[in-house]
Amino acid sequence: MKKGLPAWKLYSLEMDEAGKKIGEHFKSQGYDLIRVNPGKVIHDIEYFIPIVKKHVDARLTAKAISDCINTDSRVLALYGHGGYHFFTYGLLKHAGGLVDDMGYIHIDHHHDSWFIDYKTLSCGAFVKQIYYDTHVCDSKGRLLYLGNDGGASKDIWLQNALFGGELTEGSNLEKRLESMKVHDVYVTIDLDVMRKGEVRTAFERGNLRLNELKSILKKIKQQKRIISADICGFTETNLPYADPEYLVGNGIPSFEQSMKVYKTLADTIMEE
């Protein structure tokens, strides 16, 4: 470890309207939150909208984060649509300045380890770039996937994983955490890992309830030290992309319910 870790600093990344509303909500609730838009570094427009088949330069993504987040504190970044999940790459690169070695815990309905090349990212293709280009240099010992996409079990990069019901059964999680070779970890959460009635997201859902996800975070904190983290997934529109059935109709959570999820998870991560 380079030094003792400082206190948390909370950011909202406002690349889209959902991110802006998250920032406004947390400010209204009295949180000391810094509102930034790293998307403007990539494209000089108010809202940066990535397209599924249009990939983003990895180095520019890292620069976008470093330009907007100038702190030696631990960072918790809150943002909206899961289409921006590739910003985790830049956030983790930034966190690497706090410690000499760290692991990566990916909590998501999708494994996001599809691969394009070393220079480009997308919302479904940034985990392998994290493996190649950060402190997370030994996938089995430093990378843990917690989610629902069992297809990842065939991927050598994500063989340390728990799927579906395994996440909350017995001591499965504790054993997986023990197998990680590092004490310090970066945690990312895409809220599509939760069931439909818990939070509004743009993609198909997993099965976790809020109390279960909170319990997972507490177990992580019992065995590891979270050096920085991010939470994404909330959206209210189909931009940059979404299946409309995930955003309208019976059982779609309200804005207030979705913000309760963000608040509960953020408080759990940052509490000492």
PDB file of C-alpha atoms in Angstrom:
ATOM      1  CA  MET A   1       0.000   0.000   0.000  1.00  0.00           C
ATOM      2  CA  LYS A   2       1.337   3.432  -0.870  1.00  0.00           C
ATOM      3  CA  LYS A   3      -0.362   5.179   2.052  1.00  0.00           C
ATOM      4  CA  GLY A   4      -3.349   5.026   4.332  1.00  0.00           C
ATOM      5  CA  LEU A   5      -6.539   5.524   2.386  1.00  0.00           C
ATOM      6  CA  PRO A   6      -8.305   8.892   2.718  1.00  0.00           C
ATOM      7  CA  ALA A   7     -12.013   9.523   3.211  1.00  0.00           C
ATOM      8  CA  TRP A   8     -14.555   9.014   0.447  1.00  0.00           C
ATOM      9  CA  LYS A   9     -15.454  11.675  -2.088  1.00  0.00           C
ATOM     10  CA  LEU A  10     -18.792  11.347  -3.897  1.00  0.00           C
ATOM     11  CA  TYR A  11     -19.217  12.211  -7.583  1.00  0.00           C
ATOM     12  CA  SER A  12     -22.074  12.132 -10.060  1.00  0.00           C
ATOM     13  CA  LEU A  13     -21.051  11.521 -13.671  1.00  0.00           C
ATOM     14  CA  GLU A  14     -23.617  13.376 -15.766  1.00  0.00           C
ATOM     15  CA  MET A  15     -23.207  12.116 -19.318  1.00  0.00           C
ATOM     16  CA  ASP A  16     -26.997  11.857 -19.741  1.00  0.00           C
ATOM     17  CA  GLU A  17     -30.241  13.129 -18.255  1.00  0.00           C
ATOM     18  CA  ALA A  18     -30.383  10.225 -15.809  1.00  0.00           C
ATOM     19  CA  GLY A  19     -26.941  11.094 -14.436  1.00  0.00           C
ATOM     20  CA  LYS A  20     -27.996  14.719 -14.072  1.00  0.00           C
ATOM     21  CA  LYS A  21     -31.117  13.737 -12.122  1.00  0.00           C
ATOM     22  CA  ILE A  22     -29.047  11.489  -9.828  1.00  0.00           C
ATOM     23  CA  GLY A  23     -26.728  14.431  -9.092  1.00  0.00           C
ATOM     24  CA  GLU A  24     -29.658  16.772  -8.447  1.00  0.00           C
ATOM     25  CA  HIS A  25     -31.323  14.251  -6.137  1.00  0.00           C
ATOM     26  CA  PHE A  26     -28.248  13.582  -4.007  1.00  0.00           C
ATOM     27  CA  LYS A  27     -27.562  17.316  -3.737  1.00  0.00           C
ATOM     28  CA  SER A  28     -31.145  17.898  -2.594  1.00  0.00           C
ATOM     29  CA  GLN A  29     -30.669  15.250   0.088  1.00  0.00           C
ATOM     30  CA  GLY A  30     -27.702  17.108   1.543  1.00  0.00           C
ATOM     31  CA  TYR A  31     -24.873  14.946   0.179  1.00  0.00           C
ATOM     32  CA  ASP A  32     -21.499  16.593  -0.395  1.00  0.00           C
ATOM     33  CA  LEU A  33     -21.368  15.606  -4.050  1.00  0.00           C
ATOM     34  CA  ILE A  34     -19.302  16.881  -6.967  1.00  0.00           C
ATOM     35  CA  ARG A  35     -21.102  16.944 -10.309  1.00  0.00           C
ATOM     36  CA  VAL A  36     -19.009  16.372 -13.462  1.00  0.00           C
ATOM     37  CA  ASN A  37     -19.474  15.302 -17.081  1.00  0.00           C
ATOM     38  CA  PRO A  38     -16.531  13.270 -18.431  1.00  0.00           C
ATOM     39  CA  GLY A  39     -18.509  12.728 -21.637  1.00  0.00           C
ATOM     40  CA  LYS A  40     -17.716  16.310 -22.649  1.00  0.00           C
ATOM     41  CA  VAL A  41     -14.026  15.420 -22.752  1.00  0.00           C
ATOM     42  CA  ILE A  42     -14.775  12.666 -25.271  1.00  0.00           C
ATOM     43  CA  HIS A  43     -17.289  14.686 -27.308  1.00  0.00           C
ATOM     44  CA  ASP A  44     -17.740  18.400 -26.677  1.00  0.00           C
ATOM     45  CA  ILE A  45     -21.515  18.167 -26.349  1.00  0.00           C
ATOM     46  CA  GLU A  46     -23.787  18.368 -23.322  1.00  0.00           C
ATOM     47  CA  TYR A  47     -24.829  14.715 -23.451  1.00  0.00           C
ATOM     48  CA  PHE A  48     -22.467  12.096 -24.841  1.00  0.00           C
ATOM     49  CA  ILE A  49     -24.511   9.197 -26.271  1.00  0.00           C
ATOM     50  CA  PRO A  50     -22.464   6.074 -27.063  1.00  0.00           C
ATOM     51  CA  ILE A  51     -23.893   3.755 -29.709  1.00  0.00           C
ATOM     52  CA  VAL A  52     -23.780  -0.027 -29.303  1.00  0.00           C
ATOM     53  CA  LYS A  53     -21.595  -0.554 -32.363  1.00  0.00           C
ATOM     54  CA  LYS A  54     -19.519   2.577 -31.849  1.00  0.00           C
ATOM     55  CA  HIS A  55     -16.597   1.983 -29.528  1.00  0.00           C
ATOM     56  CA  VAL A  56     -14.737   4.513 -27.399  1.00  0.00           C
ATOM     57  CA  ASP A  57     -10.998   5.084 -27.183  1.00  0.00           C
ATOM     58  CA  ALA A  58      -9.639   3.636 -23.928  1.00  0.00           C
ATOM     59  CA  ARG A  59      -6.974   6.292 -23.419  1.00  0.00           C
ATOM     60  CA  LEU A  60      -9.485   9.078 -23.990  1.00  0.00           C
ATOM     61  CA  THR A  61     -11.844   7.471 -21.478  1.00  0.00           C
ATOM     62  CA  ALA A  62      -9.094   7.425 -18.850  1.00  0.00           C
ATOM     63  CA  LYS A  63      -8.237  11.056 -19.668  1.00  0.00           C
ATOM     64  CA  ALA A  64     -11.903  12.052 -19.364  1.00  0.00           C
ATOM     65  CA  ILE A  65     -11.981  10.712 -15.809  1.00  0.00           C
ATOM     66  CA  SER A  66      -8.629  12.182 -14.772  1.00  0.00           C
ATOM     67  CA  ASP A  67      -9.610  15.594 -16.173  1.00  0.00           C
ATOM     68  CA  CYS A  68     -12.890  15.615 -14.209  1.00  0.00           C
ATOM     69  CA  ILE A  69     -11.832  13.859 -11.007  1.00  0.00           C
ATOM     70  CA  ASN A  70      -8.792  15.568  -9.530  1.00  0.00           C
ATOM     71  CA  THR A  71      -8.536  14.105  -6.040  1.00  0.00           C
ATOM     72  CA  ASP A  72      -6.415  11.789  -3.924  1.00  0.00           C
ATOM     73  CA  SER A  73      -9.542  10.604  -2.097  1.00  0.00           C
ATOM     74  CA  ARG A  74     -11.354   7.348  -2.570  1.00  0.00           C
ATOM     75  CA  VAL A  75     -14.015   7.959  -5.224  1.00  0.00           C
ATOM     76  CA  LEU A  76     -17.585   6.707  -5.346  1.00  0.00           C
ATOM     77  CA  ALA A  77     -19.048   7.600  -8.739  1.00  0.00           C
ATOM     78  CA  LEU A  78     -22.806   7.494  -9.361  1.00  0.00           C
ATOM     79  CA  TYR A  79     -24.141   7.635 -12.892  1.00  0.00           C
ATOM     80  CA  GLY A  80     -27.066   6.619 -15.036  1.00  0.00           C
ATOM     81  CA  HIS A  81     -27.534   4.423 -18.099  1.00  0.00           C
ATOM     82  CA  GLY A  82     -25.519   1.201 -18.189  1.00  0.00           C
ATOM     83  CA  GLY A  83     -24.384   2.139 -21.685  1.00  0.00           C
ATOM     84  CA  TYR A  84     -21.757   4.258 -19.937  1.00  0.00           C
ATOM     85  CA  HIS A  85     -20.414   1.384 -17.841  1.00  0.00           C
ATOM     86  CA  PHE A  86     -17.107   1.480 -19.729  1.00  0.00           C
ATOM     87  CA  PHE A  87     -16.210   4.560 -17.650  1.00  0.00           C
ATOM     88  CA  THR A  88     -15.340   2.028 -14.942  1.00  0.00           C
ATOM     89  CA  TYR A  89     -12.105   1.505 -16.860  1.00  0.00           C
ATOM     90  CA  GLY A  90     -11.111   5.137 -16.325  1.00  0.00           C
ATOM     91  CA  LEU A  91     -12.321   5.163 -12.728  1.00  0.00           C
ATOM     92  CA  LEU A  92     -10.291   2.060 -11.891  1.00  0.00           C
ATOM     93  CA  LYS A  93      -7.208   3.539 -13.574  1.00  0.00           C
ATOM     94  CA  HIS A  94      -7.639   6.575 -11.339  1.00  0.00           C
ATOM     95  CA  ALA A  95      -8.014   4.386  -8.236  1.00  0.00           C
ATOM     96  CA  GLY A  96      -4.742   2.684  -9.073  1.00  0.00           C
ATOM     97  CA  GLY A  97      -2.933   5.735  -7.742  1.00  0.00           C
ATOM     98  CA  LEU A  98      -4.064   4.892  -4.194  1.00  0.00           C
ATOM     99  CA  VAL A  99      -2.516   1.423  -3.843  1.00  0.00           C
ATOM    100  CA  ASP A 100       0.246  -0.750  -5.251  1.00  0.00           C
ATOM    101  CA  ASP A 101      -1.992  -3.768  -5.854  1.00  0.00           C
ATOM    102  CA  MET A 102      -5.725  -4.329  -6.082  1.00  0.00           C
ATOM    103  CA  GLY A 103      -8.494  -6.607  -7.241  1.00  0.00           C
ATOM    104  CA  TYR A 104     -11.666  -5.942  -9.200  1.00  0.00           C
ATOM    105  CA  ILE A 105     -15.194  -7.079  -8.279  1.00  0.00           C
ATOM    106  CA  HIS A 106     -17.741  -6.844 -11.097  1.00  0.00           C
ATOM    107  CA  ILE A 107     -21.379  -6.981  -9.886  1.00  0.00           C
ATOM    108  CA  ASP A 108     -23.583  -7.012 -12.965  1.00  0.00           C
ATOM    109  CA  HIS A 109     -26.195  -9.066 -14.802  1.00  0.00           C
ATOM    110  CA  HIS A 110     -23.688  -9.175 -17.704  1.00  0.00           C
ATOM    111  CA  HIS A 111     -20.013 -10.046 -17.563  1.00  0.00           C
ATOM    112  CA  ASP A 112     -18.937  -7.245 -19.966  1.00  0.00           C
ATOM    113  CA  SER A 113     -15.844  -9.186 -20.996  1.00  0.00           C
ATOM    114  CA  TRP A 114     -16.485  -9.294 -24.741  1.00  0.00           C
ATOM    115  CA  PHE A 115     -13.322  -8.175 -26.443  1.00  0.00           C
ATOM    116  CA  ILE A 116     -12.744  -5.736 -29.306  1.00  0.00           C
ATOM    117  CA  ASP A 117      -9.080  -4.802 -28.992  1.00  0.00           C
ATOM    118  CA  TYR A 118      -6.794  -3.264 -26.401  1.00  0.00           C
ATOM    119  CA  LYS A 119      -7.488   0.309 -27.482  1.00  0.00           C
ATOM    120  CA  THR A 120     -11.288   0.471 -27.570  1.00  0.00           C
ATOM    121  CA  LEU A 121     -14.106   0.054 -25.070  1.00  0.00           C
ATOM    122  CA  SER A 122     -17.869  -0.339 -25.022  1.00  0.00           C
ATOM    123  CA  CYS A 123     -20.419  -1.026 -22.292  1.00  0.00           C
ATOM    124  CA  GLY A 124     -20.027  -4.761 -22.902  1.00  0.00           C
ATOM    125  CA  ALA A 125     -16.306  -4.769 -23.596  1.00  0.00           C
ATOM    126  CA  PHE A 126     -14.068  -3.236 -20.970  1.00  0.00           C
ATOM    127  CA  VAL A 127     -13.284  -5.946 -18.391  1.00  0.00           C
ATOM    128  CA  LYS A 128     -10.458  -7.531 -20.386  1.00  0.00           C
ATOM    129  CA  GLN A 129      -8.947  -4.104 -20.943  1.00  0.00           C
ATOM    130  CA  ILE A 130      -9.013  -3.672 -17.166  1.00  0.00           C
ATOM    131  CA  TYR A 131      -7.158  -6.966 -16.895  1.00  0.00           C
ATOM    132  CA  TYR A 132      -4.491  -5.927 -19.378  1.00  0.00           C
ATOM    133  CA  ASP A 133      -4.019  -2.294 -18.454  1.00  0.00           C
ATOM    134  CA  THR A 134      -4.380  -1.915 -14.663  1.00  0.00           C
ATOM    135  CA  HIS A 135      -3.194  -3.434 -11.384  1.00  0.00           C
ATOM    136  CA  VAL A 136      -5.687  -6.262 -12.003  1.00  0.00           C
ATOM    137  CA  CYS A 137      -3.044  -8.364 -13.712  1.00  0.00           C
ATOM    138  CA  ASP A 138      -3.985 -11.892 -12.588  1.00  0.00           C
ATOM    139  CA  SER A 139      -7.604 -12.673 -13.442  1.00  0.00           C
ATOM    140  CA  LYS A 140      -8.074 -15.678 -11.201  1.00  0.00           C
ATOM    141  CA  GLY A 141      -6.506 -14.093  -8.148  1.00  0.00           C
ATOM    142  CA  ARG A 142      -7.667 -10.509  -8.572  1.00  0.00           C
ATOM    143  CA  LEU A 143     -10.948 -10.556 -10.468  1.00  0.00           C
ATOM    144  CA  LEU A 144     -14.352 -11.710  -9.195  1.00  0.00           C
ATOM    145  CA  TYR A 145     -17.616 -11.655 -11.151  1.00  0.00           C
ATOM    146  CA  LEU A 146     -20.934 -11.681  -9.287  1.00  0.00           C
ATOM    147  CA  GLY A 147     -23.941 -11.826 -11.581  1.00  0.00           C
ATOM    148  CA  ASN A 148     -26.320 -13.886 -13.647  1.00  0.00           C
ATOM    149  CA  ASP A 149     -24.652 -14.485 -16.992  1.00  0.00           C
ATOM    150  CA  GLY A 150     -23.503 -18.099 -16.716  1.00  0.00           C
ATOM    151  CA  GLY A 151     -21.921 -17.846 -20.143  1.00  0.00           C
ATOM    152  CA  ALA A 152     -19.024 -16.145 -18.426  1.00  0.00           C
ATOM    153  CA  SER A 153     -18.081 -19.450 -16.802  1.00  0.00           C
ATOM    154  CA  LYS A 154     -16.637 -20.475 -20.179  1.00  0.00           C
ATOM    155  CA  ASP A 155     -14.481 -17.372 -20.286  1.00  0.00           C
ATOM    156  CA  ILE A 156     -11.018 -17.885 -18.845  1.00  0.00           C
ATOM    157  CA  TRP A 157     -10.981 -14.266 -17.699  1.00  0.00           C
ATOM    158  CA  LEU A 158     -13.950 -14.764 -15.387  1.00  0.00           C
ATOM    159  CA  GLN A 159     -13.645 -18.257 -13.976  1.00  0.00           C
ATOM    160  CA  ASN A 160     -13.746 -16.835 -10.450  1.00  0.00           C
ATOM    161  CA  ALA A 161     -17.474 -16.146 -10.429  1.00  0.00           C
ATOM    162  CA  LEU A 162     -20.818 -16.776  -8.767  1.00  0.00           C
ATOM    163  CA  PHE A 163     -24.027 -16.958 -10.777  1.00  0.00           C
ATOM    164  CA  GLY A 164     -27.698 -16.483  -9.870  1.00  0.00           C
ATOM    165  CA  GLY A 165     -28.702 -18.211  -6.650  1.00  0.00           C
ATOM    166  CA  GLU A 166     -25.080 -19.035  -5.842  1.00  0.00           C
ATOM    167  CA  LEU A 167     -24.630 -15.393  -4.850  1.00  0.00           C
ATOM    168  CA  THR A 168     -26.670 -15.687  -1.676  1.00  0.00           C
ATOM    169  CA  GLU A 169     -26.251 -19.369  -0.775  1.00  0.00           C
ATOM    170  CA  GLY A 170     -24.269 -20.363   2.307  1.00  0.00           C
ATOM    171  CA  SER A 171     -20.673 -19.211   2.435  1.00  0.00           C
ATOM    172  CA  ASN A 172     -20.124 -19.165  -1.341  1.00  0.00           C
ATOM    173  CA  LEU A 173     -19.223 -15.487  -1.445  1.00  0.00           C
ATOM    174  CA  GLU A 174     -16.924 -15.636   1.561  1.00  0.00           C
ATOM    175  CA  LYS A 175     -14.989 -18.500  -0.035  1.00  0.00           C
ATOM    176  CA  ARG A 176     -14.642 -16.633  -3.332  1.00  0.00           C
ATOM    177  CA  LEU A 177     -13.415 -13.538  -1.546  1.00  0.00           C
ATOM    178  CA  GLU A 178     -10.883 -15.606   0.394  1.00  0.00           C
ATOM    179  CA  SER A 179      -9.536 -16.953  -2.898  1.00  0.00           C
ATOM    180  CA  MET A 180      -8.645 -13.451  -4.091  1.00  0.00           C
ATOM    181  CA  LYS A 181      -4.952 -12.726  -3.614  1.00  0.00           C
ATOM    182  CA  VAL A 182      -5.387  -9.061  -2.667  1.00  0.00           C
ATOM    183  CA  HIS A 183      -6.921  -7.108   0.203  1.00  0.00           C
ATOM    184  CA  ASP A 184      -7.765  -3.894  -1.658  1.00  0.00           C
ATOM    185  CA  VAL A 185     -10.520  -4.056  -4.283  1.00  0.00           C
ATOM    186  CA  TYR A 186     -12.385  -1.833  -6.698  1.00  0.00           C
ATOM    187  CA  VAL A 187     -16.145  -2.571  -6.873  1.00  0.00           C
ATOM    188  CA  THR A 188     -18.459  -1.754  -9.769  1.00  0.00           C
ATOM    189  CA  ILE A 189     -22.234  -2.291  -9.646  1.00  0.00           C
ATOM    190  CA  ASP A 190     -24.567  -2.276 -12.641  1.00  0.00           C
ATOM    191  CA  LEU A 191     -28.062  -2.216 -11.190  1.00  0.00           C
ATOM    192  CA  ASP A 192     -29.426  -4.495 -13.900  1.00  0.00           C
ATOM    193  CA  VAL A 193     -28.187  -7.264 -11.580  1.00  0.00           C
ATOM    194  CA  MET A 194     -31.347  -6.532  -9.541  1.00  0.00           C
ATOM    195  CA  ARG A 195     -34.852  -7.844 -10.123  1.00  0.00           C
ATOM    196  CA  LYS A 196     -37.435  -5.852 -12.060  1.00  0.00           C
ATOM    197  CA  GLY A 197     -39.334  -4.345  -9.141  1.00  0.00           C
ATOM    198  CA  GLU A 198     -36.256  -2.910  -7.434  1.00  0.00           C
ATOM    199  CA  VAL A 199     -34.861  -0.296  -9.830  1.00  0.00           C
ATOM    200  CA  ARG A 200     -35.490   1.088 -13.321  1.00  0.00           C
ATOM    201  CA  THR A 201     -32.816   0.033 -15.804  1.00  0.00           C
ATOM    202  CA  ALA A 202     -32.452  -0.277 -19.572  1.00  0.00           C
ATOM    203  CA  PHE A 203     -31.533  -3.956 -19.786  1.00  0.00           C
ATOM    204  CA  GLU A 204     -32.876  -7.338 -18.795  1.00  0.00           C
ATOM    205  CA  ARG A 205     -32.715  -7.891 -15.051  1.00  0.00           C
ATOM    206  CA  GLY A 206     -31.075 -10.243 -12.630  1.00  0.00           C
ATOM    207  CA  ASN A 207     -32.652 -11.570  -9.461  1.00  0.00           C
ATOM    208  CA  LEU A 208     -31.101  -9.702  -6.548  1.00  0.00           C
ATOM    209  CA  ARG A 209     -33.177  -7.705  -4.093  1.00  0.00           C
ATOM    210  CA  LEU A 210     -31.851  -4.548  -2.455  1.00  0.00           C
ATOM    211  CA  ASN A 211     -31.307  -6.213   0.922  1.00  0.00           C
ATOM    212  CA  GLU A 212     -29.370  -9.029  -0.780  1.00  0.00           C
ATOM    213  CA  LEU A 213     -27.109  -6.636  -2.683  1.00  0.00           C
ATOM    214  CA  LYS A 214     -26.528  -4.646   0.502  1.00  0.00           C
ATOM    215  CA  SER A 215     -25.577  -7.886   2.287  1.00  0.00           C
ATOM    216  CA  ILE A 216     -23.116  -8.749  -0.510  1.00  0.00           C
ATOM    217  CA  LEU A 217     -21.414  -5.374  -0.084  1.00  0.00           C
ATOM    218  CA  LYS A 218     -21.157  -5.846   3.666  1.00  0.00           C
ATOM    219  CA  LYS A 219     -19.557  -9.267   3.190  1.00  0.00           C
ATOM    220  CA  ILE A 220     -17.069  -7.764   0.765  1.00  0.00           C
ATOM    221  CA  LYS A 221     -16.185  -5.080   3.311  1.00  0.00           C
ATOM    222  CA  GLN A 222     -15.719  -7.663   6.056  1.00  0.00           C
ATOM    223  CA  GLN A 223     -12.930  -9.350   4.090  1.00  0.00           C
ATOM    224  CA  LYS A 224     -11.648  -6.652   1.755  1.00  0.00           C
ATOM    225  CA  ARG A 225     -11.039  -2.918   1.670  1.00  0.00           C
ATOM    226  CA  ILE A 226     -12.898  -1.037  -1.050  1.00  0.00           C
ATOM    227  CA  ILE A 227     -10.549   1.576  -2.485  1.00  0.00           C
ATOM    228  CA  SER A 228     -13.060   3.117  -4.909  1.00  0.00           C
ATOM    229  CA  ALA A 229     -16.361   2.124  -6.531  1.00  0.00           C
ATOM    230  CA  ASP A 230     -19.072   3.079  -8.975  1.00  0.00           C
ATOM    231  CA  ILE A 231     -22.819   2.447  -9.360  1.00  0.00           C
ATOM    232  CA  CYS A 232     -24.702   2.730 -12.661  1.00  0.00           C
ATOM    233  CA  GLY A 233     -27.826   1.463 -14.360  1.00  0.00           C
ATOM    234  CA  PHE A 234     -30.741   3.854 -13.752  1.00  0.00           C
ATOM    235  CA  THR A 235     -32.448   5.324 -16.793  1.00  0.00           C
ATOM    236  CA  GLU A 236     -35.797   6.838 -17.749  1.00  0.00           C
ATOM    237  CA  THR A 237     -35.467   6.929 -21.543  1.00  0.00           C
ATOM    238  CA  ASN A 238     -34.436   4.524 -24.261  1.00  0.00           C
ATOM    239  CA  LEU A 239     -31.383   6.657 -25.111  1.00  0.00           C
ATOM    240  CA  PRO A 240     -28.744   5.589 -25.862  1.00  0.00           C
ATOM    241  CA  TYR A 241     -30.602   2.258 -26.096  1.00  0.00           C
ATOM    242  CA  ALA A 242     -33.095   0.178 -24.179  1.00  0.00           C
ATOM    243  CA  ASP A 243     -35.962  -2.206 -24.678  1.00  0.00           C
ATOM    244  CA  PRO A 244     -39.084  -0.072 -24.014  1.00  0.00           C
ATOM    245  CA  GLU A 245     -40.654  -2.858 -21.946  1.00  0.00           C
ATOM    246  CA  TYR A 246     -38.019  -2.271 -19.272  1.00  0.00           C
ATOM    247  CA  LEU A 247     -39.052   1.374 -18.869  1.00  0.00           C
ATOM    248  CA  VAL A 248     -42.878   1.423 -18.980  1.00  0.00           C
ATOM    249  CA  GLY A 249     -45.778  -0.667 -17.781  1.00  0.00           C
ATOM    250  CA  ASN A 250     -46.807  -2.307 -14.537  1.00  0.00           C
ATOM    251  CA  GLY A 251     -44.140  -2.988 -11.956  1.00  0.00           C
ATOM    252  CA  ILE A 252     -41.626  -0.424 -13.230  1.00  0.00           C
ATOM    253  CA  PRO A 253     -40.066   1.245 -10.173  1.00  0.00           C
ATOM    254  CA  SER A 254     -40.481   4.969  -9.606  1.00  0.00           C
ATOM    255  CA  PHE A 255     -37.674   7.501  -9.645  1.00  0.00           C
ATOM    256  CA  GLU A 256     -37.881   7.692  -5.861  1.00  0.00           C
ATOM    257  CA  GLN A 257     -37.543   3.921  -5.489  1.00  0.00           C
ATOM    258  CA  SER A 258     -34.565   3.894  -7.857  1.00  0.00           C
ATOM    259  CA  MET A 259     -32.869   6.679  -5.878  1.00  0.00           C
ATOM    260  CA  LYS A 260     -33.476   4.715  -2.666  1.00  0.00           C
ATOM    261  CA  VAL A 261     -31.388   1.919  -4.202  1.00  0.00           C
ATOM    262  CA  TYR A 262     -28.554   4.306  -5.073  1.00  0.00           C
ATOM    263  CA  LYS A 263     -28.653   5.905  -1.615  1.00  0.00           C
ATOM    264  CA  THR A 264     -28.700   2.593   0.274  1.00  0.00           C
ATOM    265  CA  LEU A 265     -25.791   1.171  -1.702  1.00  0.00           C
ATOM    266  CA  ALA A 266     -23.775   4.400  -1.599  1.00  0.00           C
ATOM    267  CA  ASP A 267     -24.203   4.674   2.176  1.00  0.00           C
ATOM    268  CA  THR A 268     -23.213   1.010   2.600  1.00  0.00           C
ATOM    269  CA  ILE A 269     -20.046   1.460   0.555  1.00  0.00           C
ATOM    270  CA  MET A 270     -18.925   4.651   2.273  1.00  0.00           C
ATOM    271  CA  GLU A 271     -19.759   3.840   5.888  1.00  0.00           C
ATOM    272  CA  GLU A 272     -16.727   3.076   8.023  1.00  0.00           C
TER     273      GLU A 272
END
